[in-house]
C-alpha cells in the first residue's frame, strides 16, 4: 500500500520546520571556527553530503533536524497526525539513509558525528571530540 503525500497545508508547515534547522548550523560553524578547524560545507562528494567536513583530516559532521531525521526519544520527533503512514515511511527511510551514509564514511576512515538541533549545549563537546580524533555517534 502506497502512502499518500501530505496535503499542501501540511507540506508548507513542514517546509517551515526544515528552514528552522539553519540556526544550529550557524552555531556549529561558529564553534568550528572558534576551535580553529578548517572545513567545507555541504560536501556533496561525500556520502550523505555532510554539513561540515574536512577530507584531509577525515571527519564529517551532520547537523540533523530532530523532526526530519526523527531523533530517537526526542520530543521534537513528532509524527503528523494526517497521512501518518506517509510520514512513518518517510522517517524510516531518512533514518536508514543516514545510517547507510554514516557506515560508508566510517568504512572510508572518517570520524563522524551527528549534532541534533536539540543539542545546542553539546555542540562544543562533540566537535572538540571529533577534532581530537574520536568518533561520536547519535
Ligand atoms: Zn532532538
Coordinates of N, CA and C and ligand atoms in Angstrom, one line a residue:
X1 N 0.8 -1.2 0.0 CA 0.0 0.0 0.0 C 0.9 1.2 0.0
X2 N 0.6 2.1 -0.9 CA 1.4 3.3 -1.0 C 0.9 4.4 -0.2
X3 N 1.8 5.1 0.6 CA 1.3 6.1 1.5 C 1.1 7.4 0.6
X4 N 0.0 8.1 1.0 CA -0.3 9.3 0.3 C 0.6 10.5 0.7
X5 N 0.8 11.4 -0.3 CA 1.6 12.5 0.0 C 0.8 13.5 0.9
X6 N 1.5 14.3 1.7 CA 0.7 15.2 2.6 C 0.0 16.3 1.8
X7 N -1.0 16.8 2.4 CA -1.8 17.9 1.8 C -0.9 19.1 1.8
X8 N -1.2 20.1 0.9 CA -0.4 21.3 0.8 C -0.1 22.0 2.1
X9 N -1.2 22.1 2.9 CA -1.0 22.8 4.2 C 0.1 22.2 5.1
X10 N 0.0 20.8 5.2 CA 1.0 20.1 6.0 C 2.4 20.3 5.4
X11 N 2.5 20.2 4.1 CA 3.8 20.4 3.4 C 4.4 21.7 3.7
X12 N 3.5 22.8 3.7 CA 4.0 24.1 3.9 C 4.5 24.2 5.4
X13 N 3.8 23.6 6.3 CA 4.2 23.6 7.7 C 5.5 22.9 7.9
X14 N 5.7 21.8 7.2 CA 6.9 21.0 7.3 C 8.1 21.8 6.7
X15 N 7.8 22.5 5.6 CA 8.9 23.3 5.0 C 9.4 24.3 6.0
X16 N 8.5 24.9 6.7 CA 9.0 25.9 7.7 C 9.8 25.3 8.8
X17 N 9.4 24.1 9.2 CA 10.2 23.3 10.2 C 11.7 23.1 9.7
X18 N 11.8 22.7 8.4 CA 13.1 22.5 7.8 C 14.0 23.7 7.9
X19 N 13.4 24.8 7.5 CA 14.2 26.0 7.4 C 14.8 26.4 8.8
X20 N 14.1 26.1 9.9 CA 14.5 26.5 11.2 C 15.8 25.8 11.6
X21 N 16.1 24.7 10.9 CA 17.3 24.0 11.2 C 18.6 24.7 11.0
X22 N 18.5 25.9 10.3 CA 19.8 26.6 9.9 C 20.4 27.2 11.1
X23 N 19.7 27.5 12.2 CA 20.2 28.2 13.3 C 21.3 27.4 14.0
X24 N 21.1 26.1 14.1 CA 22.1 25.2 14.7 C 23.3 25.1 13.8
X25 N 23.1 25.1 12.5 CA 24.2 25.0 11.6 C 25.1 26.2 11.8
X26 N 24.5 27.4 12.0 CA 25.3 28.6 12.2 C 26.1 28.4 13.5
X27 N 25.5 27.9 14.5 CA 26.2 27.6 15.8 C 27.4 26.7 15.6
X28 N 27.1 25.6 14.8 CA 28.2 24.7 14.6 C 29.4 25.3 13.9
X29 N 29.1 26.1 12.8 CA 30.2 26.7 12.1 C 31.0 27.7 13.0
X30 N 30.2 28.4 13.9 CA 30.9 29.3 14.8 C 31.9 28.6 15.7
X31 N 31.4 27.5 16.3 CA 32.2 26.7 17.2 C 33.4 26.1 16.4
X32 N 33.2 25.6 15.2 CA 34.3 25.0 14.4 C 35.4 26.1 14.2
X33 N 35.0 27.3 13.8 CA 35.9 28.3 13.6 C 36.7 28.7 14.9
X34 N 35.9 28.7 15.9 CA 36.4 29.0 17.2 C 37.5 28.0 17.6
X35 N 37.3 26.7 17.3 CA 38.3 25.7 17.6 C 39.4 25.6 16.6
X36 N 39.4 26.5 15.6 CA 40.4 26.5 14.6 C 40.4 25.5 13.6
X37 N 39.2 24.9 13.4 CA 39.0 23.8 12.4 C 38.8 24.4 11.0
X38 N 39.3 23.7 10.0 CA 39.1 24.1 8.6 C 38.0 23.1 8.1
X39 N 37.1 23.6 7.3 CA 36.1 22.7 6.8 C 35.5 23.2 5.5
X40 N 34.7 22.3 4.9 CA 33.9 22.7 3.8 C 32.4 22.4 4.2
X41 N 31.5 23.2 3.6 CA 30.1 23.0 4.0 C 29.4 22.2 2.8
X42 N 28.4 21.4 3.2 CA 27.6 20.6 2.3 C 28.5 19.9 1.2
X43 N 29.3 19.0 1.7 CA 30.3 18.3 0.9 C 29.6 17.2 0.1
X44 N 29.2 17.6 -1.2 CA 28.4 16.7 -2.0 C 29.1 15.5 -2.5
X45 N 30.4 15.5 -2.4 CA 31.2 14.4 -2.9 C 31.4 13.3 -1.9
X46 N 30.9 13.5 -0.7 CA 30.9 12.5 0.4 C 29.5 12.0 0.6
X47 N 29.5 10.7 1.1 CA 28.2 10.1 1.3 C 27.3 10.9 2.2
X48 N 26.1 11.2 1.8 CA 25.1 12.0 2.6 C 25.4 13.5 2.6
X49 N 26.3 13.9 1.8 CA 26.6 15.4 1.8 C 26.7 16.0 3.2
X50 N 27.7 15.6 3.9 CA 27.9 16.1 5.3 C 27.8 17.6 5.3
X51 N 27.2 18.2 6.4 CA 27.0 19.6 6.5 C 28.4 20.3 6.7
X52 N 29.3 19.6 7.4 CA 30.6 20.1 7.5 C 31.6 18.9 7.4
X53 N 32.7 19.1 6.7 CA 33.6 18.0 6.6 C 35.0 18.5 6.2
X54 N 36.0 17.7 6.6 CA 37.4 18.0 6.2 C 37.9 16.7 5.7
X55 N 38.2 16.7 4.4 CA 38.6 15.5 3.7 C 40.0 15.1 4.2
X56 N 40.9 16.0 4.3 CA 42.3 15.6 4.6 C 42.4 15.1 6.1
X57 N 41.6 15.7 7.0 CA 41.6 15.3 8.4 C 40.6 14.2 8.6
X58 N 39.8 13.9 7.6 CA 38.8 12.8 7.6 C 37.8 12.9 8.8
X59 N 37.1 14.0 8.8 CA 36.0 14.0 9.8 C 34.8 14.6 9.0
X60 N 33.6 14.2 9.5 CA 32.4 14.7 8.9 C 31.4 15.0 10.0
X61 N 30.6 16.1 9.9 CA 29.6 16.4 10.8 C 28.3 16.6 10.1
X62 N 27.3 15.9 10.7 CA 25.9 16.0 10.2 C 25.1 16.8 11.2
X63 N 24.5 17.9 10.7 CA 23.6 18.6 11.6 C 22.2 18.2 11.3
X64 N 21.6 17.5 12.2 CA 20.3 16.9 11.9 C 19.1 17.6 12.5
X65 N 18.1 17.9 11.8 CA 16.8 18.3 12.4 C 16.1 17.2 13.0
X66 N 15.7 17.4 14.2 CA 15.1 16.3 15.0 C 13.8 15.7 14.4
X67 N 13.1 16.6 13.7 CA 11.8 16.2 13.0 C 12.2 15.4 11.8
X68 N 12.9 15.9 10.9 CA 13.2 15.2 9.6 C 14.0 13.9 9.8
X69 N 14.9 13.9 10.7 CA 15.7 12.7 10.9 C 15.2 11.9 12.0
X70 N 14.1 12.3 12.5 CA 13.4 11.5 13.6 C 14.3 11.1 14.7
X71 N 14.8 12.1 15.4 CA 15.7 11.9 16.6 C 15.0 11.0 17.6
X72 N 15.6 9.8 17.8 CA 15.0 8.8 18.7 C 14.8 9.4 20.1
X73 N 13.6 9.2 20.7 CA 13.3 9.7 22.0 C 13.2 11.2 22.2
X74 N 13.3 11.9 21.1 CA 13.3 13.4 21.2 C 11.8 13.9 21.1
X75 N 11.5 14.9 21.9 CA 10.2 15.5 21.9 C 9.8 16.1 20.6
X76 N 10.9 16.5 19.8 CA 10.7 17.2 18.5 C 10.4 16.2 17.4
X77 N 10.6 14.9 17.7 CA 10.5 13.9 16.6 C 9.0 13.5 16.6
X78 N 8.1 14.4 16.3 CA 6.7 14.1 16.2 C 6.3 13.5 14.9
X79 N 5.2 12.8 14.9 CA 4.7 12.3 13.6 C 3.3 13.0 13.4
X80 N 3.3 13.7 12.2 CA 2.0 14.4 11.9 C 0.8 13.4 11.9
X81 N -0.3 13.9 12.4 CA -1.5 13.0 12.5 C -2.1 12.7 11.1
X82 N -2.1 13.7 10.2 CA -2.6 13.4 8.9 C -1.6 12.7 8.1
X83 N -2.0 11.8 7.3 CA -1.1 11.0 6.4 C 0.0 10.3 7.2
X84 N -0.4 9.8 8.4 CA 0.6 9.2 9.3 C 1.5 8.1 8.6
X85 N 0.9 7.3 7.7 CA 1.6 6.3 7.0 C 2.8 6.9 6.2
X86 N 2.4 8.0 5.5 CA 3.4 8.6 4.7 C 4.6 9.1 5.5
X87 N 4.3 9.7 6.7 CA 5.4 10.2 7.5 C 6.2 9.1 8.2
X88 N 5.5 8.1 8.6 CA 6.3 7.0 9.3 C 7.2 6.4 8.2
X89 N 6.8 6.2 7.0 CA 7.6 5.6 6.0 C 8.8 6.6 5.6
X90 N 8.5 7.8 5.6 CA 9.5 8.8 5.2 C 10.6 8.9 6.3
X91 N 10.2 8.9 7.6 CA 11.2 9.0 8.6 C 12.0 7.7 8.7
X92 N 11.4 6.6 8.4 CA 12.1 5.3 8.4 C 13.2 5.4 7.3
X93 N 12.8 5.8 6.1 CA 13.7 5.9 5.0 C 14.8 6.9 5.3
X94 N 14.5 8.0 5.9 CA 15.5 9.0 6.3 C 16.5 8.4 7.2
X95 N 16.0 7.7 8.2 CA 17.0 7.2 9.2 C 17.8 6.1 8.6
X96 N 17.2 5.3 7.7 CA 18.0 4.2 7.0 C 19.1 4.9 6.2
X97 N 18.7 5.9 5.5 CA 19.7 6.6 4.6 C 20.8 7.2 5.4
X98 N 20.5 7.8 6.6 CA 21.5 8.4 7.5 C 22.5 7.3 7.9
X99 N 21.9 6.1 8.3 CA 22.8 5.0 8.8 C 23.7 4.5 7.7
X100 N 23.2 4.4 6.5 CA 24.0 3.9 5.4 C 25.1 4.9 5.1
X101 N 24.8 6.2 5.1 CA 25.8 7.2 4.8 C 26.9 7.2 5.9
X102 N 26.5 7.1 7.1 CA 27.5 7.1 8.2 C 28.4 5.8 8.1
X103 N 27.8 4.7 7.8 CA 28.6 3.5 7.6 C 29.6 3.6 6.5
X104 N 29.2 4.2 5.4 CA 30.1 4.4 4.3 C 31.3 5.3 4.7
X105 N 31.0 6.4 5.4 CA 32.0 7.3 5.8 C 33.0 6.6 6.8
X106 N 32.4 5.8 7.7 CA 33.3 5.1 8.7 C 34.2 4.1 8.0
X107 N 33.7 3.4 6.9 CA 34.5 2.5 6.2 C 35.6 3.2 5.4
X108 N 35.3 4.5 5.1 CA 36.3 5.3 4.3 C 37.3 5.9 5.3
X109 N 37.2 5.6 6.6 CA 38.1 6.1 7.6 C 37.8 7.4 8.2
X110 N 36.6 7.8 8.0 CA 36.1 9.1 8.5 C 35.6 9.0 10.0
X111 N 35.9 10.0 10.8 CA 35.2 10.1 12.0 C 33.9 10.9 11.8
X112 N 32.8 10.4 12.3 CA 31.5 11.0 12.0 C 30.8 11.4 13.3
X113 N 30.3 12.6 13.3 CA 29.4 12.9 14.4 C 28.1 13.5 13.9
X114 N 27.0 13.3 14.7 CA 25.7 13.9 14.4 C 25.4 14.9 15.5
X115 N 25.2 16.1 15.1 CA 24.7 17.2 16.1 C 23.2 17.3 15.8
X116 N 22.4 17.0 16.8 CA 21.0 17.2 16.7 C 20.6 18.6 17.1
X117 N 19.6 19.1 16.4 CA 19.2 20.5 16.7 C 18.8 20.8 18.1
X118 N 18.4 19.8 18.9 CA 18.0 20.0 20.3 C 19.2 19.9 21.2
X119 N 20.4 19.8 20.6 CA 21.6 19.6 21.4 C 22.6 20.8 21.4
X120 N 22.0 22.0 21.4 CA 22.9 23.2 21.3 C 24.0 23.1 22.4
X121 N 23.6 22.6 23.6 CA 24.6 22.6 24.7 C 25.7 21.6 24.5
X122 N 25.5 20.7 23.5 CA 26.6 19.6 23.3 C 27.5 19.9 22.1
X123 N 27.2 21.0 21.4 CA 28.0 21.3 20.2 C 29.5 21.3 20.4
X124 N 29.9 22.1 21.4 CA 31.3 22.3 21.6 C 32.0 21.0 22.0
X125 N 31.3 20.2 22.9 CA 31.9 19.0 23.4 C 32.0 18.0 22.3
X126 N 31.0 17.8 21.4 CA 31.1 16.9 20.3 C 32.1 17.3 19.3
X127 N 32.2 18.5 19.0 CA 33.1 19.0 17.9 C 34.5 18.9 18.5
X128 N 34.7 19.2 19.7 CA 36.1 19.0 20.3 C 36.5 17.6 20.2
X129 N 35.6 16.6 20.5 CA 36.0 15.2 20.4 C 36.4 14.8 19.0
X130 N 35.6 15.3 18.0 CA 35.9 14.8 16.6 C 37.2 15.4 16.1
X131 N 37.5 16.6 16.6 CA 38.7 17.2 16.2 C 39.9 16.6 16.9
X132 N 39.6 15.9 18.0 CA 40.6 15.2 18.7 C 40.7 13.7 18.3
X133 N 40.0 13.4 17.2 CA 40.1 12.1 16.6 C 39.3 11.0 17.3
X134 N 38.2 11.3 17.9 CA 37.4 10.3 18.5 C 36.0 10.4 17.8
X135 N 35.4 9.3 17.5 CA 34.1 9.3 16.8 C 33.0 9.2 17.8
X136 N 32.0 10.1 17.6 CA 30.8 10.1 18.5 C 29.6 10.0 17.6
X137 N 28.8 9.0 18.0 CA 27.6 8.7 17.2 C 26.3 9.2 18.0
X138 N 25.3 9.5 17.3 CA 24.0 9.9 17.8 C 24.0 10.9 19.0
Ligands
LIG1 ZN1 16.3 16.0 19.2

